[in-house]
Amino acid sequence: MSGPMITVRRPHDGEIVGEVADLDATQVAALCTDLREAQPAWEALGPRGRSAHLLRWLDWLLDNEQRLLRLVQEETGKSWADAAMEMSVVVDVINYFAKNAEAFLADRRVKPAGPANALRRLRIQVRPYQLVALITPWNGPLAGPMMDVVGALIAGAAVVSKPSEVTPLAWAEAVRGWREEIGAPPILAVATGSAATGTAVVDQADMVMFTGSVRTGRAIAVRCAERLIPCSLELGGKDAFIVLADADLDRAAAGAVWGGMTNSGQACIGVERVYVESPVYDEFVTLVTQKVSALRQGVDAPGSFSCDIGAMVTASQVDIVAAHVEDAVAKGARVLVGGQRGQGNSFEPTVLVDVDHSMRCMREETFGPTLAIMRVADADEAISLANDSDYGLSSSLWTRDRDKADRLCRRIEAGSVSINNALVATFQLPVPMGGWKNSGLGTRFGGAQGVLKYCRQQSIVEERVTLKSEPLWYPIVPARSRLIARAVRLLGAHDWRRRLGLAGANR
């Protein structure tokens, strides 16, 4: 392989595990030209034909599961349990959209509006954007792209995918499987490289799906606006976890620990802020501290499932986590467990208490294995603090009272609320996953919308009866025009005076 290369290293010890090409704008353009040439034949296969290729891809991915997950683990430093979760996402997403592809993409017939249109047939059909760009971050190298690529492929689009330069290996191998192993059309490609590669990908696409930071998302949105192409952005989060006094505290504590520590806290929908009603605060903190203290941290052998959480992916992200903990302690917070760097790019699972909204750990996205727990007087204060954020991706609400949960969840400013659970709303494919405020623009999943977002709508109006001429066509005939005006009033007004033209006739 010639040209500039990017080296990929293991987060826990810095050892080299692979390298990929750093594509420039010319190489990206050539790649996208090939994808565009292949797309019409892919679209012509129809949803059933496209689903068949996706299901064959799933077979290949499962046949190569251990090798793919080893790549995930080596480039991210995940525990084997966290790495294995990525294949679960792959299975669910492919099966769901393949099963429902025909229904989601079927023409939609609609009823005409108004008497003048009664003899017309109306329907809405969809056509895919020819080339979709998919740009994904480093925290979920296999599951992250799969959450979006399946909908785009089912829609009939060609896809150029740009994985993070930090963790490109597993996804590049998955795409190689599509292109070289299952006999699928060449409508999926991977453009590996740095930020400049991502810029080139955006400039080539007809629609962009981006997951990542707010800063990069804003830049992509601006560029898409300049090009007058649509984009869907899933950005950062600072998700709130609200525990009311009537909650099942042991379950809530377990949910907080899993929601905050899974993937070493490197999840946009991870739990970062916990608000607990005062009567149960001390008990909840004790339970959380016990559970976090028992976590096993490390990078375990493939298939062993002997660690709970692993390392973090980048040293710069560890720096952010450490800075948030140091800032909190300097402003009066206490560390009950953890709080220190570990081996390589790891950071100890950490519990912070006596926190408030002056601290970075409660205002900025930490994206690491920390839980910051704050005492609140009541549910109203909890909701107010939860909403006091620039982010609004997901959230959790814990109470045994279903009516109370229904009332309170309507006040939370976030794209999703998990009641008596954590993170689960993100992976419910029939409902949309999207952020409010700085957490994004648009949604992923959402049943049919998970496919239709990659399509353009086309309205079809068909005449049931074909006349030689329409009443409104030229030439204008005064008597006919007056008759039409009277008919409009007769059929459209809501009282007889106006129907007959008696009300306001002299105005």
Short mmCIF file of C-alpha atoms in Angstrom, two decimals:
data_model
loop_
_atom_site.label_atom_id
_atom_site.label_comp_id
_atom_site.label_asym_id
_atom_site.label_seq_id
_atom_site.Cartn_x
_atom_site.Cartn_y
_atom_site.Cartn_z
CA MET A 1 0.00 0.00 0.00
CA SER A 2 1.55 3.30 -1.11
CA GLY A 3 1.03 6.83 0.19
CA PRO A 4 0.67 8.22 3.71
CA MET A 5 -0.38 5.72 6.37
CA ILE A 6 -1.95 5.97 9.82
CA THR A 7 -0.68 3.73 12.60
CA VAL A 8 -3.18 2.19 15.02
CA ARG A 9 -2.02 1.34 18.56
CA ARG A 10 -3.46 -0.63 21.46
CA PRO A 11 -4.69 1.82 24.12
CA HIS A 12 -3.55 -0.21 27.12
CA ASP A 13 0.08 -0.70 26.12
CA GLY A 14 0.77 1.37 22.98
CA GLU A 15 1.69 -1.62 20.82
CA ILE A 16 1.06 -1.27 17.08
CA VAL A 17 -1.88 -3.38 15.91
CA GLY A 18 -2.27 -2.19 12.33
CA GLU A 19 -2.17 0.64 9.85
CA VAL A 20 -4.49 2.12 7.25
CA ALA A 21 -4.16 4.51 4.34
CA ASP A 22 -4.61 8.23 4.89
CA LEU A 23 -6.66 9.05 1.78
CA ASP A 24 -6.49 12.49 0.23
CA ALA A 25 -9.27 14.41 -1.53
CA THR A 26 -8.39 13.02 -4.97
CA GLN A 27 -8.52 9.44 -3.73
CA VAL A 28 -11.82 10.06 -1.97
CA ALA A 29 -13.28 11.58 -5.13
CA ALA A 30 -12.27 8.54 -7.18
CA LEU A 31 -13.79 6.22 -4.58
CA CYS A 32 -17.06 8.14 -4.64
CA THR A 33 -17.18 8.17 -8.43
CA ASP A 34 -17.09 4.37 -8.42
CA LEU A 35 -19.85 4.25 -5.80
CA ARG A 36 -22.09 6.54 -7.84
CA GLU A 37 -21.63 4.38 -10.93
CA ALA A 38 -22.70 1.27 -9.00
CA GLN A 39 -25.66 2.84 -7.17
CA PRO A 40 -28.39 2.71 -9.89
CA ALA A 41 -28.11 -1.07 -10.19
CA TRP A 42 -28.24 -1.37 -6.40
CA GLU A 43 -31.39 0.74 -6.22
CA ALA A 44 -32.95 -1.33 -9.02
CA LEU A 45 -32.67 -4.50 -6.92
CA GLY A 46 -35.54 -3.26 -4.74
CA PRO A 47 -35.79 -3.66 -0.96
CA ARG A 48 -36.07 -7.45 -1.09
CA GLY A 49 -32.97 -7.86 -3.25
CA ARG A 50 -30.97 -5.44 -1.12
CA SER A 51 -32.07 -7.19 2.08
CA ALA A 52 -30.79 -10.50 0.74
CA HIS A 53 -27.27 -9.06 0.44
CA LEU A 54 -27.45 -7.59 3.94
CA LEU A 55 -28.47 -10.94 5.39
CA ARG A 56 -25.55 -12.63 3.62
CA TRP A 57 -23.32 -9.96 5.13
CA LEU A 58 -24.72 -10.78 8.56
CA ASP A 59 -23.87 -14.45 8.01
CA TRP A 60 -20.29 -13.50 7.14
CA LEU A 61 -20.00 -11.16 10.13
CA LEU A 62 -21.18 -13.89 12.48
CA ASP A 63 -18.85 -16.44 10.89
CA ASN A 64 -15.97 -14.04 11.54
CA GLU A 65 -17.23 -12.74 14.88
CA GLN A 66 -14.24 -13.65 17.04
CA ARG A 67 -11.73 -12.12 14.62
CA LEU A 68 -13.74 -8.93 14.27
CA LEU A 69 -14.24 -8.54 18.00
CA ARG A 70 -10.53 -9.09 18.61
CA LEU A 71 -9.90 -6.17 16.29
CA VAL A 72 -12.44 -4.09 18.22
CA GLN A 73 -10.76 -4.97 21.49
CA GLU A 74 -7.23 -4.33 20.24
CA GLU A 75 -7.97 -0.89 18.78
CA THR A 76 -10.24 0.33 21.61
CA GLY A 77 -8.95 -1.38 24.75
CA LYS A 78 -12.47 -2.55 25.62
CA SER A 79 -13.20 -5.42 27.94
CA TRP A 80 -14.40 -8.49 26.04
CA ALA A 81 -17.92 -7.93 27.38
CA ASP A 82 -18.01 -4.40 25.96
CA ALA A 83 -16.56 -5.59 22.65
CA ALA A 84 -19.11 -8.41 22.40
CA MET A 85 -21.99 -5.95 22.76
CA GLU A 86 -21.05 -4.49 19.39
CA MET A 87 -22.00 -7.70 17.59
CA SER A 88 -25.37 -7.71 19.36
CA VAL A 89 -26.09 -4.32 17.80
CA VAL A 90 -25.02 -5.60 14.38
CA VAL A 91 -27.42 -8.56 14.58
CA ASP A 92 -30.39 -6.50 15.76
CA VAL A 93 -30.02 -3.68 13.24
CA ILE A 94 -29.55 -5.84 10.15
CA ASN A 95 -32.39 -8.20 11.05
CA TYR A 96 -34.81 -5.39 11.88
CA PHE A 97 -34.35 -3.34 8.74
CA ALA A 98 -34.09 -6.35 6.42
CA LYS A 99 -37.34 -7.72 7.82
CA ASN A 100 -39.21 -4.44 7.41
CA ALA A 101 -37.56 -3.04 4.27
CA GLU A 102 -40.46 -3.59 1.87
CA ALA A 103 -43.04 -2.12 4.24
CA PHE A 104 -40.90 0.88 5.11
CA LEU A 105 -40.23 1.75 1.46
CA ALA A 106 -43.68 1.01 0.05
CA ASP A 107 -45.53 3.76 -1.80
CA ARG A 108 -47.91 5.60 0.51
CA ARG A 109 -51.37 6.40 -0.84
CA VAL A 110 -53.09 9.43 0.64
CA LYS A 111 -56.61 10.80 0.48
CA PRO A 112 -57.15 13.91 -1.67
CA ALA A 113 -58.06 17.16 0.08
CA GLY A 114 -61.04 19.25 -1.08
CA PRO A 115 -63.84 18.53 -3.55
CA ALA A 116 -61.88 19.82 -6.53
CA ASN A 117 -59.36 17.00 -6.08
CA ALA A 118 -61.81 14.19 -5.41
CA LEU A 119 -61.15 12.55 -8.75
CA ARG A 120 -57.36 12.43 -8.35
CA ARG A 121 -55.16 9.64 -7.05
CA LEU A 122 -52.34 10.75 -4.74
CA ARG A 123 -49.35 8.79 -3.60
CA ILE A 124 -45.91 9.42 -2.17
CA GLN A 125 -42.95 7.40 -3.33
CA VAL A 126 -39.32 7.67 -2.26
CA ARG A 127 -35.96 7.62 -3.98
CA PRO A 128 -32.64 7.35 -2.12
CA TYR A 129 -29.95 9.97 -2.04
CA GLN A 130 -27.44 8.53 -4.46
CA LEU A 131 -24.40 8.79 -2.18
CA VAL A 132 -24.59 8.95 1.61
CA ALA A 133 -21.54 9.85 3.72
CA LEU A 134 -21.29 8.10 7.07
CA ILE A 135 -18.76 9.54 9.55
CA THR A 136 -18.37 7.77 12.90
CA PRO A 137 -16.30 8.20 16.10
CA TRP A 138 -13.84 5.92 17.87
CA ASN A 139 -15.90 4.58 20.76
CA GLY A 140 -17.89 1.94 18.84
CA PRO A 141 -15.90 0.97 15.74
CA LEU A 142 -18.21 -1.83 14.58
CA ALA A 143 -21.60 -1.05 16.15
CA GLY A 144 -21.39 2.69 15.50
CA PRO A 145 -21.29 2.54 11.70
CA MET A 146 -23.73 -0.36 11.61
CA MET A 147 -26.39 1.69 13.42
CA ASP A 148 -26.62 3.93 10.34
CA VAL A 149 -25.22 2.10 7.32
CA VAL A 150 -27.98 -0.52 7.21
CA GLY A 151 -30.78 2.03 6.83
CA ALA A 152 -28.90 3.80 4.04
CA LEU A 153 -28.16 0.57 2.17
CA ILE A 154 -31.72 -0.70 2.55
CA ALA A 155 -32.92 2.64 1.15
CA GLY A 156 -30.91 2.00 -2.00
CA ALA A 157 -28.12 4.52 -1.46
CA ALA A 158 -24.44 3.94 -1.99
CA VAL A 159 -22.41 4.66 1.16
CA VAL A 160 -18.92 6.03 1.67
CA SER A 161 -18.00 5.45 5.32
CA LYS A 162 -15.28 7.30 7.17
CA PRO A 163 -14.32 5.66 10.50
CA SER A 164 -12.21 7.38 13.13
CA GLU A 165 -8.51 7.27 12.31
CA VAL A 166 -8.00 6.05 15.89
CA THR A 167 -10.11 2.88 15.49
CA PRO A 168 -10.51 2.02 11.80
CA LEU A 169 -9.50 -1.65 11.73
CA ALA A 170 -12.69 -3.55 12.60
CA TRP A 171 -14.89 -1.48 10.30
CA ALA A 172 -12.41 -1.67 7.42
CA GLU A 173 -12.46 -5.45 7.75
CA ALA A 174 -16.27 -5.52 7.88
CA VAL A 175 -16.42 -3.48 4.66
CA ARG A 176 -13.82 -5.77 3.07
CA GLY A 177 -16.15 -8.66 3.87
CA TRP A 178 -18.95 -6.90 1.99
CA ARG A 179 -16.82 -6.08 -1.02
CA GLU A 180 -14.72 -9.24 -1.34
CA GLU A 181 -16.36 -12.13 0.48
CA ILE A 182 -20.13 -12.24 -0.13
CA GLY A 183 -20.51 -11.18 -3.75
CA ALA A 184 -22.31 -7.93 -2.90
CA PRO A 185 -22.41 -4.98 -5.31
CA PRO A 186 -19.62 -2.40 -4.80
CA ILE A 187 -21.86 0.23 -3.24
CA LEU A 188 -20.19 0.34 0.19
CA ALA A 189 -16.67 1.65 0.68
CA VAL A 190 -14.45 2.80 3.51
CA ALA A 191 -12.41 6.01 3.31
CA THR A 192 -9.76 5.77 6.01
CA GLY A 193 -7.81 8.82 7.00
CA SER A 194 -7.56 11.94 9.11
CA ALA A 195 -9.80 14.98 9.43
CA ALA A 196 -8.97 16.08 5.88
CA THR A 197 -10.36 12.78 4.61
CA GLY A 198 -13.60 13.46 6.44
CA THR A 199 -13.81 16.92 4.87
CA ALA A 200 -13.38 15.39 1.41
CA VAL A 201 -16.10 12.82 2.13
CA VAL A 202 -18.57 15.55 3.11
CA ASP A 203 -17.79 17.44 -0.09
CA GLN A 204 -18.58 14.38 -2.23
CA ALA A 205 -21.84 13.22 -0.65
CA ASP A 206 -25.51 13.98 -1.27
CA MET A 207 -26.44 13.46 2.39
CA VAL A 208 -24.29 13.21 5.53
CA MET A 209 -24.84 11.16 8.69
CA PHE A 210 -22.36 12.20 11.38
CA THR A 211 -21.80 10.99 14.93
CA GLY A 212 -19.23 12.79 17.06
CA SER A 213 -18.39 16.02 18.80
CA VAL A 214 -20.47 19.19 18.82
CA ARG A 215 -17.58 21.20 17.37
CA THR A 216 -17.14 18.92 14.35
CA GLY A 217 -20.89 18.52 13.95
CA ARG A 218 -21.34 22.28 13.68
CA ALA A 219 -18.63 22.49 11.02
CA ILE A 220 -20.28 19.71 9.01
CA ALA A 221 -23.69 21.37 9.32
CA VAL A 222 -22.26 24.62 7.98
CA ARG A 223 -20.63 22.88 5.03
CA CYS A 224 -23.81 20.94 4.25
CA ALA A 225 -25.79 24.19 4.37
CA GLU A 226 -23.36 25.74 1.90
CA ARG A 227 -23.86 22.79 -0.43
CA LEU A 228 -27.64 22.63 0.19
CA ILE A 229 -27.53 18.98 1.18
CA PRO A 230 -29.16 17.44 4.26
CA CYS A 231 -27.30 16.17 7.30
CA SER A 232 -28.22 14.23 10.42
CA LEU A 233 -26.06 14.83 13.49
CA GLU A 234 -25.83 12.74 16.65
CA LEU A 235 -23.56 14.72 18.93
CA GLY A 236 -22.48 14.80 22.55
CA GLY A 237 -24.43 14.17 25.71
CA LYS A 238 -24.42 14.94 29.41
CA ASP A 239 -27.16 12.57 30.41
CA ALA A 240 -29.03 13.02 33.66
CA PHE A 241 -30.10 10.15 35.94
CA ILE A 242 -32.87 11.09 38.38
CA VAL A 243 -33.59 8.93 41.44
CA LEU A 244 -36.76 9.65 43.39
CA ALA A 245 -37.33 8.60 46.99
CA ASP A 246 -39.74 5.80 46.04
CA ALA A 247 -37.33 4.13 43.58
CA ASP A 248 -36.00 0.59 43.87
CA LEU A 249 -32.64 1.79 45.11
CA ASP A 250 -30.63 -1.38 44.53
CA ARG A 251 -31.80 -1.56 40.92
CA ALA A 252 -31.26 2.16 40.44
CA ALA A 253 -27.73 1.95 41.83
CA ALA A 254 -26.92 -0.98 39.56
CA GLY A 255 -28.37 0.90 36.61
CA ALA A 256 -26.31 3.99 37.38
CA VAL A 257 -23.10 2.00 37.60
CA TRP A 258 -23.74 0.13 34.35
CA GLY A 259 -24.96 3.27 32.56
CA GLY A 260 -21.98 5.30 33.72
CA MET A 261 -19.21 2.74 33.39
CA THR A 262 -20.05 0.65 30.34
CA ASN A 263 -17.46 1.09 27.60
CA SER A 264 -15.38 2.89 30.25
CA GLY A 265 -17.92 5.69 30.16
CA GLN A 266 -17.18 6.41 26.49
CA ALA A 267 -20.77 6.57 25.31
CA CYS A 268 -22.67 9.65 24.21
CA ILE A 269 -25.72 8.25 25.98
CA GLY A 270 -23.78 7.26 29.12
CA VAL A 271 -24.89 8.38 32.57
CA GLU A 272 -22.82 11.42 33.63
CA ARG A 273 -24.97 13.33 36.17
CA VAL A 274 -26.97 11.71 38.97
CA TYR A 275 -29.60 13.60 41.00
CA VAL A 276 -30.98 11.83 44.08
CA GLU A 277 -33.78 12.97 46.39
CA SER A 278 -32.42 13.76 49.83
CA PRO A 279 -34.26 11.07 51.87
CA VAL A 280 -32.52 8.25 49.96
CA TYR A 281 -29.32 10.00 48.95
CA ASP A 282 -26.99 8.45 51.55
CA GLU A 283 -28.26 4.91 50.95
CA PHE A 284 -28.00 5.31 47.19
CA VAL A 285 -24.44 6.64 47.40
CA THR A 286 -23.43 3.71 49.61
CA LEU A 287 -24.88 1.21 47.14
CA VAL A 288 -23.21 2.86 44.16
CA THR A 289 -19.84 3.05 45.93
CA GLN A 290 -20.00 -0.64 46.81
CA LYS A 291 -20.83 -1.63 43.25
CA VAL A 292 -18.16 0.57 41.67
CA SER A 293 -15.52 -0.69 44.12
CA ALA A 294 -16.28 -4.24 42.98
CA LEU A 295 -15.72 -3.57 39.27
CA ARG A 296 -12.88 -5.48 37.60
CA GLN A 297 -10.89 -3.28 35.25
CA GLY A 298 -8.56 -4.56 32.56
CA VAL A 299 -8.32 -5.97 29.06
CA ASP A 300 -9.26 -9.63 29.33
CA ALA A 301 -8.57 -12.49 26.95
CA PRO A 302 -10.96 -12.91 24.02
CA GLY A 303 -14.01 -14.88 25.06
CA SER A 304 -13.09 -14.88 28.75
CA PHE A 305 -15.54 -12.21 30.00
CA SER A 306 -13.33 -11.81 33.08
CA CYS A 307 -13.27 -7.99 33.24
CA ASP A 308 -16.09 -5.50 33.61
CA ILE A 309 -14.52 -2.45 31.93
CA GLY A 310 -11.36 -1.88 29.96
CA ALA A 311 -9.10 0.99 29.00
CA MET A 312 -10.09 4.23 27.33
CA VAL A 313 -9.31 4.71 23.66
CA THR A 314 -7.22 7.89 23.61
CA ALA A 315 -4.76 9.53 26.00
CA SER A 316 -6.34 12.92 25.31
CA GLN A 317 -9.71 11.65 26.57
CA VAL A 318 -8.05 10.37 29.75
CA ASP A 319 -6.65 13.88 30.20
CA ILE A 320 -10.18 15.33 30.02
CA VAL A 321 -11.50 12.89 32.62
CA ALA A 322 -8.59 13.61 34.97
CA ALA A 323 -9.10 17.36 34.53
CA HIS A 324 -12.80 17.07 35.39
CA VAL A 325 -12.05 15.11 38.56
CA GLU A 326 -9.31 17.55 39.61
CA ASP A 327 -11.59 20.53 38.98
CA ALA A 328 -14.39 18.98 41.05
CA VAL A 329 -12.09 18.21 43.99
CA ALA A 330 -10.63 21.71 43.88
CA LYS A 331 -14.16 23.12 44.17
CA GLY A 332 -15.17 20.96 47.14
CA ALA A 333 -16.20 17.55 45.73
CA ARG A 334 -15.07 14.32 47.33
CA VAL A 335 -13.83 11.17 45.60
CA LEU A 336 -15.33 8.09 47.26
CA VAL A 337 -13.68 5.54 44.99
CA GLY A 338 -11.23 5.75 42.09
CA GLY A 339 -10.12 9.14 40.84
CA GLN A 340 -6.71 8.10 39.50
CA ARG A 341 -5.17 7.17 36.17
CA GLY A 342 -4.45 3.52 35.58
CA GLN A 343 -2.19 1.62 33.22
CA GLY A 344 -1.93 2.97 29.68
CA ASN A 345 -5.04 4.90 28.68
CA SER A 346 -7.17 3.69 31.57
CA PHE A 347 -8.82 5.69 34.34
CA GLU A 348 -10.17 4.14 37.54
CA PRO A 349 -13.97 3.87 37.89
CA THR A 350 -14.76 6.94 39.97
CA VAL A 351 -17.56 8.17 42.22
CA LEU A 352 -17.78 11.90 43.00
CA VAL A 353 -20.10 13.42 45.63
CA ASP A 354 -20.71 16.91 47.01
CA VAL A 355 -20.82 18.13 43.42
CA ASP A 356 -22.67 21.15 42.02
CA HIS A 357 -23.17 22.89 38.71
CA SER A 358 -20.11 25.11 39.10
CA MET A 359 -17.98 22.05 38.33
CA ARG A 360 -16.89 20.91 34.87
CA CYS A 361 -17.99 17.35 35.65
CA MET A 362 -21.60 18.61 35.78
CA ARG A 363 -21.42 21.01 32.82
CA GLU A 364 -19.12 19.51 30.17
CA GLU A 365 -19.14 16.09 28.56
CA THR A 366 -16.71 13.92 30.54
CA PHE A 367 -16.91 10.78 28.37
CA GLY A 368 -15.18 8.61 30.93
CA PRO A 369 -15.81 6.20 33.85
CA THR A 370 -17.11 8.69 36.41
CA LEU A 371 -20.38 9.12 38.27
CA ALA A 372 -21.05 12.55 39.80
CA ILE A 373 -23.88 12.32 42.35
CA MET A 374 -25.77 15.36 43.64
CA ARG A 375 -28.32 15.60 46.45
CA VAL A 376 -31.62 17.36 45.59
CA ALA A 377 -34.58 18.36 47.71
CA ASP A 378 -37.31 17.00 45.46
CA ALA A 379 -38.30 16.01 41.94
CA ASP A 380 -38.79 19.62 40.85
CA GLU A 381 -35.21 20.50 41.73
CA ALA A 382 -33.97 17.35 40.00
CA ILE A 383 -35.81 18.21 36.78
CA SER A 384 -34.61 21.81 36.90
CA LEU A 385 -30.98 20.74 37.29
CA ALA A 386 -31.29 18.01 34.67
CA ASN A 387 -32.51 20.62 32.20
CA ASP A 388 -29.77 23.07 33.17
CA SER A 389 -27.47 21.82 30.42
CA ASP A 390 -26.48 22.61 26.86
CA TYR A 391 -27.01 18.94 26.06
CA GLY A 392 -30.17 16.85 25.77
CA LEU A 393 -29.49 13.40 24.34
CA SER A 394 -30.97 10.82 26.71
CA SER A 395 -31.90 10.53 30.37
CA SER A 396 -33.14 8.17 33.08
CA LEU A 397 -35.94 8.50 35.61
CA TRP A 398 -36.37 6.12 38.55
CA THR A 399 -39.64 5.79 40.48
CA ARG A 400 -42.20 3.12 41.30
CA ASP A 401 -45.08 5.54 40.57
CA ARG A 402 -46.07 5.23 36.89
CA ASP A 403 -48.27 8.32 36.95
CA LYS A 404 -45.47 10.38 38.45
CA ALA A 405 -43.05 9.02 35.86
CA ASP A 406 -45.42 10.01 33.07
CA ARG A 407 -45.80 13.55 34.39
CA LEU A 408 -42.10 14.11 35.02
CA CYS A 409 -40.72 12.59 31.82
CA ARG A 410 -42.72 15.17 29.85
CA ARG A 411 -40.69 17.91 31.56
CA ILE A 412 -37.24 16.47 30.81
CA GLU A 413 -35.46 18.23 27.94
CA ALA A 414 -33.85 15.27 26.22
CA GLY A 415 -34.48 13.17 23.16
CA SER A 416 -35.30 10.05 25.17
CA VAL A 417 -36.15 9.01 28.71
CA SER A 418 -35.56 5.50 30.07
CA ILE A 419 -37.88 4.85 33.01
CA ASN A 420 -36.38 2.49 35.60
CA ASN A 421 -33.54 1.59 33.26
CA ALA A 422 -30.47 3.18 31.70
CA LEU A 423 -29.42 3.56 28.05
CA VAL A 424 -32.11 1.21 26.73
CA ALA A 425 -34.09 3.86 24.84
CA THR A 426 -31.13 4.25 22.50
CA PHE A 427 -31.43 0.72 21.13
CA GLN A 428 -35.20 0.49 20.60
CA LEU A 429 -35.23 0.40 16.80
CA PRO A 430 -38.94 1.27 16.33
CA VAL A 431 -38.57 4.64 18.11
CA PRO A 432 -36.31 7.58 17.17
CA MET A 433 -32.97 8.21 18.86
CA GLY A 434 -31.95 11.83 18.64
CA GLY A 435 -30.78 14.75 20.69
CA TRP A 436 -32.17 18.12 21.70
CA LYS A 437 -30.17 21.31 22.15
CA ASN A 438 -26.47 20.80 21.33
CA SER A 439 -26.89 17.04 21.25
CA GLY A 440 -27.80 16.90 17.61
CA LEU A 441 -30.01 17.44 14.63
CA GLY A 442 -32.31 14.75 13.30
CA THR A 443 -32.65 11.18 14.54
CA ARG A 444 -31.56 7.64 13.84
CA PHE A 445 -33.80 4.56 13.90
CA GLY A 446 -37.48 5.34 14.49
CA GLY A 447 -38.97 2.47 12.49
CA ALA A 448 -39.52 3.48 8.87
CA GLN A 449 -37.82 6.82 9.49
CA GLY A 450 -34.53 4.98 9.95
CA VAL A 451 -34.67 4.21 6.22
CA LEU A 452 -36.67 7.16 4.90
CA LYS A 453 -34.17 9.69 6.28
CA TYR A 454 -31.87 8.54 3.48
CA CYS A 455 -34.56 9.13 0.84
CA ARG A 456 -36.13 12.01 -1.04
CA GLN A 457 -39.92 12.14 -1.21
CA GLN A 458 -41.65 12.32 -4.56
CA SER A 459 -45.34 13.21 -4.88
CA ILE A 460 -47.35 11.55 -7.66
CA VAL A 461 -50.72 12.99 -8.72
CA GLU A 462 -52.74 10.96 -11.22
CA GLU A 463 -56.03 11.86 -12.88
CA ARG A 464 -58.80 9.28 -12.51
CA VAL A 465 -60.79 10.93 -15.33
CA THR A 466 -59.01 12.66 -18.22
CA LEU A 467 -60.89 15.61 -19.70
CA LYS A 468 -60.11 17.47 -22.90
CA SER A 469 -59.61 20.61 -20.84
CA GLU A 470 -59.62 21.60 -17.15
CA PRO A 471 -62.07 24.23 -15.82
CA LEU A 472 -59.25 26.59 -14.84
CA TRP A 473 -57.32 26.32 -18.09
CA TYR A 474 -57.30 29.06 -20.73
CA PRO A 475 -59.20 30.77 -22.16
CA ILE A 476 -60.82 32.45 -19.17
CA VAL A 477 -64.62 32.33 -19.57
CA PRO A 478 -66.34 34.86 -17.23
CA ALA A 479 -69.50 32.77 -16.68
CA ARG A 480 -67.48 29.65 -15.93
CA SER A 481 -65.15 31.54 -13.59
CA ARG A 482 -68.11 33.00 -11.66
CA LEU A 483 -69.61 29.53 -11.38
CA ILE A 484 -66.34 28.13 -9.99
CA ALA A 485 -66.12 30.96 -7.45
CA ARG A 486 -69.68 30.25 -6.26
CA ALA A 487 -68.88 26.53 -5.98
CA VAL A 488 -65.80 27.24 -3.88
CA ARG A 489 -67.86 29.32 -1.46
CA LEU A 490 -70.75 26.85 -1.38
CA LEU A 491 -68.52 23.88 -0.61
CA GLY A 492 -65.95 25.63 1.58
CA ALA A 493 -67.87 27.97 3.89
CA HIS A 494 -69.30 26.79 7.22
CA ASP A 495 -72.64 28.63 7.38
CA TRP A 496 -75.40 29.25 4.84
CA ARG A 497 -75.08 33.03 4.77
CA ARG A 498 -71.47 32.75 3.59
CA ARG A 499 -72.21 29.78 1.35
CA LEU A 500 -74.80 31.88 -0.49
CA GLY A 501 -72.63 34.97 -0.48
CA LEU A 502 -74.98 36.92 1.81
CA ALA A 503 -72.56 37.68 4.65
CA GLY A 504 -70.33 40.67 3.96
CA ALA A 505 -71.59 40.87 0.37
CA ASN A 506 -71.41 44.69 0.34
CA ARG A 507 -67.92 45.01 1.83
#
